[in-house]
Amino acid sequence: MAHQLSNGILTVDIAEPGDYSGTRFDWTGFITQVTLQDGKHTFCVPESLHAGKGSGGIGLCNEFGISRAIGYAEAAAGEWFPKPGVGLLQKTDDAAYDFMTAYPLIPAEIKTESSRHEIVYKVTGEECRGYGMLLSKRISLHGNRLTIDYSMENTGVKPLYTEEYIHNFIGINDAPAGKDYELRLPGEAGVLEPESSYTSGLLDVSGNLVSWNAVPDRPFYCRLSGWEKEGADWYWELVHKPSGAGMRESGSFRPERMALWGERHVISPEVFADISILPRHSRDWSRSYQFFTF
């Protein structure tokens, strides 16, 4: 049964660990919908509207190691490697790690404690070729903010080098991407490394704003600049002008990088945290989402 957090301002729906059973996204804190009760505005949409397409993402779901899978490079075909929040995955051949691949899986042990306003997950990763970790995640509500606190302890004998981000699958009130949206950054915005001339032509940059010149008819992707402004207390803000609703992400860490992905029904700003933890050390970090009307 799914969990629901509510404080009268926000209502947050969270899937039970294992409802999503893929090998890409963290099984814990898999947030499928956020509703701002003032106006009944909703923010979360599926990764894909077509059954069997995509990798099963919905709403706010985080992933570790999309480009730095722990222990994958030195593993031989047939050996296992750890995926935080998921379990042990089996390397099936000598190809490079592919986050879209459904690898054979031994799920991690996950314990959950919940109340009306918060939920806590504790994930025990099985030791694997010198790698070991304990992952804790707390999701809590504070007014119009949803906060996710992470703690990862390295219990193995090898260092952990990876990254964590949340794939924010956003469609405010299910409105399609296009001219009705603005993505605001704290500094001078820039579109970097667009995946094609299509993305370059679709996105418009002015000052600290990124906007859309049309409703997309295919996926788009780029990296973004503008989040690096010194002293800024937020990473990005997405607003839907007709409904007057928006959301903003902040956090306790300086991002490693920021990207933007989407297609017609979804906009996904992605803020990456670098995770480097020596044996017998731990790392704490947090993300906070504010949902508002204007």
Coordinates of C-alpha atoms in Angstrom, one line a residue:
M1 CA 0.0 0.0 0.0
A2 CA 1.3 3.5 -0.9
H3 CA 2.1 6.0 1.8
Q4 CA 0.6 9.5 2.0
L5 CA 2.0 12.4 3.9
S6 CA -0.2 15.4 4.6
N7 CA 0.0 18.6 6.7
G8 CA -3.0 20.4 5.3
I9 CA -0.9 22.4 2.9
L10 CA 0.8 19.6 0.9
T11 CA -0.3 16.1 0.2
V12 CA 2.4 13.8 -1.0
D13 CA 1.9 10.3 -2.4
I14 CA 4.8 7.9 -2.1
A15 CA 5.0 4.4 -3.6
E16 CA 5.7 1.4 -1.4
P17 CA 9.3 0.1 -1.9
G18 CA 9.0 -2.6 -4.6
D19 CA 6.0 -1.0 -6.3
Y20 CA 8.6 0.3 -8.7
S21 CA 10.8 -2.8 -9.2
G22 CA 13.3 -1.6 -11.8
T23 CA 17.1 -1.3 -11.5
R24 CA 17.4 2.4 -12.3
F25 CA 15.7 4.5 -9.6
D26 CA 16.0 4.3 -5.8
W27 CA 13.1 2.2 -4.5
T28 CA 12.8 4.4 -1.4
G29 CA 10.9 7.7 -1.4
F30 CA 9.5 7.2 -4.9
I31 CA 7.2 10.2 -4.9
T32 CA 4.4 9.8 -7.4
Q33 CA 2.4 13.0 -6.7
V34 CA 2.5 16.3 -4.8
T35 CA -0.7 18.3 -4.4
L36 CA -0.7 21.9 -3.2
Q37 CA -4.0 22.1 -1.4
D38 CA -4.4 25.8 -2.1
G39 CA -5.9 25.5 -5.6
K40 CA -5.5 21.7 -5.7
H41 CA -2.4 22.2 -8.0
T42 CA -0.6 18.9 -8.9
F43 CA 3.1 18.7 -10.0
C44 CA 4.0 15.1 -10.9
V45 CA 3.6 13.1 -14.1
P46 CA 5.0 9.8 -15.5
E47 CA 8.2 9.7 -17.4
S48 CA 6.3 8.2 -20.3
L49 CA 2.6 8.2 -21.2
H50 CA 3.0 5.1 -23.2
A51 CA 3.0 1.7 -21.5
G52 CA 6.3 -0.2 -21.8
K53 CA 8.2 3.0 -22.8
G54 CA 10.9 4.7 -20.7
S55 CA 12.3 3.3 -17.5
G56 CA 9.3 3.5 -15.2
G57 CA 9.9 6.9 -13.5
I58 CA 7.1 8.9 -12.0
G59 CA 7.2 12.3 -10.2
L60 CA 10.2 12.9 -8.0
C61 CA 12.5 9.8 -8.0
N62 CA 16.2 9.8 -7.4
E63 CA 19.0 7.7 -8.9
F64 CA 22.5 7.0 -7.9
G65 CA 25.3 6.4 -10.4
I66 CA 23.8 7.2 -13.7
S67 CA 27.3 7.9 -15.0
R68 CA 29.4 6.5 -12.2
A69 CA 28.0 3.1 -11.2
I70 CA 29.8 1.9 -8.1
G71 CA 32.1 -1.0 -8.8
Y72 CA 30.8 -1.6 -12.3
A73 CA 34.0 -0.8 -14.3
E74 CA 36.2 -3.3 -12.5
A75 CA 33.6 -6.1 -12.3
A76 CA 33.9 -9.0 -14.6
A77 CA 30.9 -10.2 -16.5
G78 CA 28.8 -12.3 -14.2
E79 CA 29.9 -10.4 -11.0
W80 CA 27.7 -8.2 -8.9
F81 CA 27.9 -4.5 -8.1
P82 CA 25.9 -2.3 -5.7
K83 CA 23.2 0.2 -6.7
P84 CA 22.2 2.4 -3.6
G85 CA 18.6 2.2 -2.8
V86 CA 18.1 -0.8 -5.1
G87 CA 20.4 -3.7 -4.2
L88 CA 23.0 -5.8 -6.0
L89 CA 23.0 -5.8 -9.8
Q90 CA 24.7 -8.3 -12.0
K91 CA 27.0 -7.2 -14.8
T92 CA 26.0 -9.4 -17.7
D93 CA 28.7 -8.6 -20.3
D94 CA 31.6 -6.3 -21.0
A95 CA 29.5 -3.4 -22.3
A96 CA 29.6 0.0 -20.6
Y97 CA 27.1 0.5 -17.8
D98 CA 23.7 1.5 -19.2
F99 CA 21.1 3.0 -16.8
M100 CA 18.3 1.8 -19.1
T101 CA 19.3 -1.8 -18.9
A102 CA 17.2 -4.1 -16.6
Y103 CA 20.1 -5.9 -14.8
P104 CA 19.5 -9.1 -12.8
L105 CA 18.8 -8.0 -9.2
I106 CA 19.1 -9.0 -5.6
P107 CA 17.0 -6.4 -3.8
A108 CA 18.4 -4.6 -0.7
E109 CA 16.8 -4.9 2.7
I110 CA 14.6 -1.8 3.3
K111 CA 13.0 -0.9 6.6
T112 CA 10.3 1.9 6.8
E113 CA 8.9 4.0 9.6
S114 CA 6.2 6.5 8.9
S115 CA 3.9 9.0 10.5
R116 CA 1.4 11.6 9.1
H117 CA 4.2 14.2 8.4
E118 CA 7.3 12.1 7.6
I119 CA 8.6 8.8 6.5
V120 CA 12.1 7.3 7.1
Y121 CA 13.8 4.6 5.1
K122 CA 16.9 2.6 6.2
V123 CA 18.5 0.5 3.4
T124 CA 21.1 -2.1 4.2
G125 CA 23.3 -2.9 1.2
E126 CA 24.8 -6.4 1.1
E127 CA 28.6 -6.4 1.1
C128 CA 29.9 -6.9 -2.5
R129 CA 33.5 -7.2 -3.6
G130 CA 34.7 -4.8 -0.8
Y131 CA 31.8 -2.3 -1.2
G132 CA 29.2 -1.8 1.5
M133 CA 26.9 1.0 2.6
L134 CA 24.0 2.0 4.8
L135 CA 21.6 4.5 3.3
S136 CA 19.0 6.5 5.3
K137 CA 16.4 8.8 3.8
R138 CA 13.9 11.0 5.6
I139 CA 11.1 12.7 3.8
S140 CA 9.2 15.3 5.8
L141 CA 6.8 18.2 5.4
H142 CA 7.3 21.7 6.7
G143 CA 4.6 24.1 5.6
N144 CA 4.7 24.3 1.8
R145 CA 8.1 22.5 1.7
L146 CA 9.0 18.9 1.2
T147 CA 12.4 18.0 2.5
I148 CA 14.5 14.9 1.7
D149 CA 17.4 14.3 4.1
Y150 CA 20.0 11.7 3.1
S151 CA 22.7 10.0 5.0
M152 CA 25.1 7.4 3.5
E153 CA 27.7 5.5 5.5
N154 CA 30.5 3.6 3.8
T155 CA 30.7 0.3 5.6
G156 CA 33.0 -1.4 3.1
V157 CA 36.8 -1.3 2.6
K158 CA 36.7 0.5 -0.8
P159 CA 35.8 4.2 -1.3
L160 CA 32.4 5.1 -2.8
Y161 CA 32.5 7.4 -5.8
T162 CA 29.2 8.1 -7.4
E163 CA 26.6 10.8 -7.9
E164 CA 22.9 11.3 -6.9
Y165 CA 20.2 13.3 -8.5
I166 CA 16.4 13.5 -8.6
H167 CA 14.7 13.0 -12.0
N168 CA 11.9 15.6 -11.4
F169 CA 9.2 14.5 -13.8
I170 CA 7.1 17.7 -13.7
G171 CA 3.9 18.7 -15.4
I172 CA 2.1 21.4 -13.4
N173 CA -1.6 20.5 -13.5
D174 CA -0.7 18.2 -16.4
A175 CA -0.1 21.2 -18.7
P176 CA 2.2 20.4 -21.6
A177 CA 5.7 22.1 -21.9
G178 CA 5.7 25.2 -24.0
K179 CA 5.3 29.0 -23.8
D180 CA 3.3 28.9 -20.6
Y181 CA 6.3 27.8 -18.6
E182 CA 9.4 29.6 -17.4
L183 CA 12.4 28.0 -15.7
R184 CA 14.2 30.5 -13.5
L185 CA 17.8 30.2 -12.3
P186 CA 19.5 32.3 -9.7
G187 CA 22.2 33.5 -12.1
E188 CA 22.7 34.2 -15.8
A189 CA 21.1 31.3 -17.6
G190 CA 22.8 29.3 -20.3
V191 CA 22.0 26.3 -22.5
L192 CA 25.1 24.1 -22.7
E193 CA 25.8 21.0 -24.8
P194 CA 22.3 20.7 -26.3
E195 CA 21.7 17.2 -27.6
S196 CA 20.7 18.6 -31.1
S197 CA 19.8 21.7 -33.0
Y198 CA 16.2 20.8 -32.1
T199 CA 16.9 21.6 -28.4
S200 CA 18.8 24.7 -29.3
G201 CA 15.9 26.0 -31.3
L202 CA 13.2 25.0 -28.8
L203 CA 14.7 26.8 -25.8
D204 CA 15.1 30.5 -25.4
V205 CA 17.4 32.2 -22.9
S206 CA 17.0 35.7 -21.5
G207 CA 18.7 36.9 -18.4
N208 CA 18.0 34.2 -15.7
L209 CA 15.1 32.7 -17.6
V210 CA 14.8 29.6 -19.8
S211 CA 11.6 29.4 -21.8
W212 CA 10.1 27.3 -24.6
N213 CA 9.4 28.6 -28.1
A214 CA 6.8 25.9 -28.8
V215 CA 5.2 22.8 -27.4
P216 CA 7.8 20.0 -27.9
D217 CA 7.1 17.2 -30.3
R218 CA 10.1 15.1 -29.3
P219 CA 12.5 14.8 -26.3
F220 CA 14.9 17.6 -25.6
Y221 CA 18.1 17.6 -23.4
C222 CA 20.9 20.0 -22.4
R223 CA 23.1 21.0 -19.5
L224 CA 22.4 24.3 -17.8
S225 CA 24.4 27.1 -16.3
G226 CA 23.0 29.8 -14.0
W227 CA 22.8 27.8 -10.8
E228 CA 26.4 28.6 -9.9
K229 CA 25.7 32.1 -8.5
E230 CA 27.5 32.6 -5.2
G231 CA 25.2 33.1 -2.2
A232 CA 22.1 31.7 -4.0
D233 CA 19.8 29.8 -1.7
W234 CA 18.0 27.8 -4.4
Y235 CA 18.9 25.9 -7.6
W236 CA 15.9 26.4 -9.9
E237 CA 12.3 27.5 -10.0
L238 CA 9.7 26.3 -12.6
V239 CA 6.5 28.3 -12.9
H240 CA 3.3 27.7 -15.0
K241 CA 2.1 31.2 -15.8
P242 CA -1.6 30.5 -16.6
S243 CA -2.3 28.6 -13.3
G244 CA 0.0 30.8 -11.1
A245 CA 1.6 27.7 -9.6
G246 CA 5.3 26.9 -9.3
M247 CA 8.0 24.9 -7.5
R248 CA 11.5 25.6 -6.4
E249 CA 14.4 23.3 -5.4
S250 CA 17.1 24.1 -2.9
G251 CA 19.6 22.0 -1.0
S252 CA 22.5 21.7 1.4
F253 CA 25.2 21.1 -1.3
R254 CA 26.9 22.8 -4.2
P255 CA 25.8 21.0 -7.3
E256 CA 28.2 19.2 -9.5
R257 CA 26.2 20.0 -12.6
M258 CA 22.6 20.6 -13.7
A259 CA 20.7 19.3 -16.7
L260 CA 17.3 19.7 -18.3
W261 CA 15.4 16.9 -20.0
G262 CA 11.8 16.7 -21.2
E263 CA 9.3 16.2 -23.9
R264 CA 5.7 17.3 -24.6
H265 CA 4.1 16.3 -21.3
V266 CA 7.1 16.6 -18.9
I267 CA 9.9 19.0 -17.8
S268 CA 12.7 17.7 -15.7
P269 CA 15.4 19.9 -14.2
E270 CA 18.1 17.7 -12.7
V271 CA 20.5 18.8 -10.0
F272 CA 23.5 16.4 -9.4
A273 CA 25.3 15.9 -6.1
D274 CA 28.8 14.5 -6.1
I275 CA 29.1 11.6 -3.6
S276 CA 32.6 10.6 -2.5
I277 CA 32.9 8.7 0.8
L278 CA 36.0 7.0 2.2
P279 CA 35.7 3.7 4.2
R280 CA 34.3 4.2 7.7
H281 CA 33.1 7.7 6.8
S282 CA 29.6 9.0 6.0
R283 CA 28.0 11.8 3.9
D284 CA 24.9 13.8 4.7
W285 CA 23.0 16.0 2.3
S286 CA 19.5 17.3 1.8
R287 CA 17.1 18.6 -0.9
S288 CA 14.1 20.8 -0.3
Y289 CA 11.2 21.5 -2.6
Q290 CA 8.9 24.5 -2.1
F291 CA 5.5 24.5 -3.8
F292 CA 3.7 27.9 -4.2
T293 CA 1.2 30.1 -6.0
F294 CA 1.9 33.6 -7.2

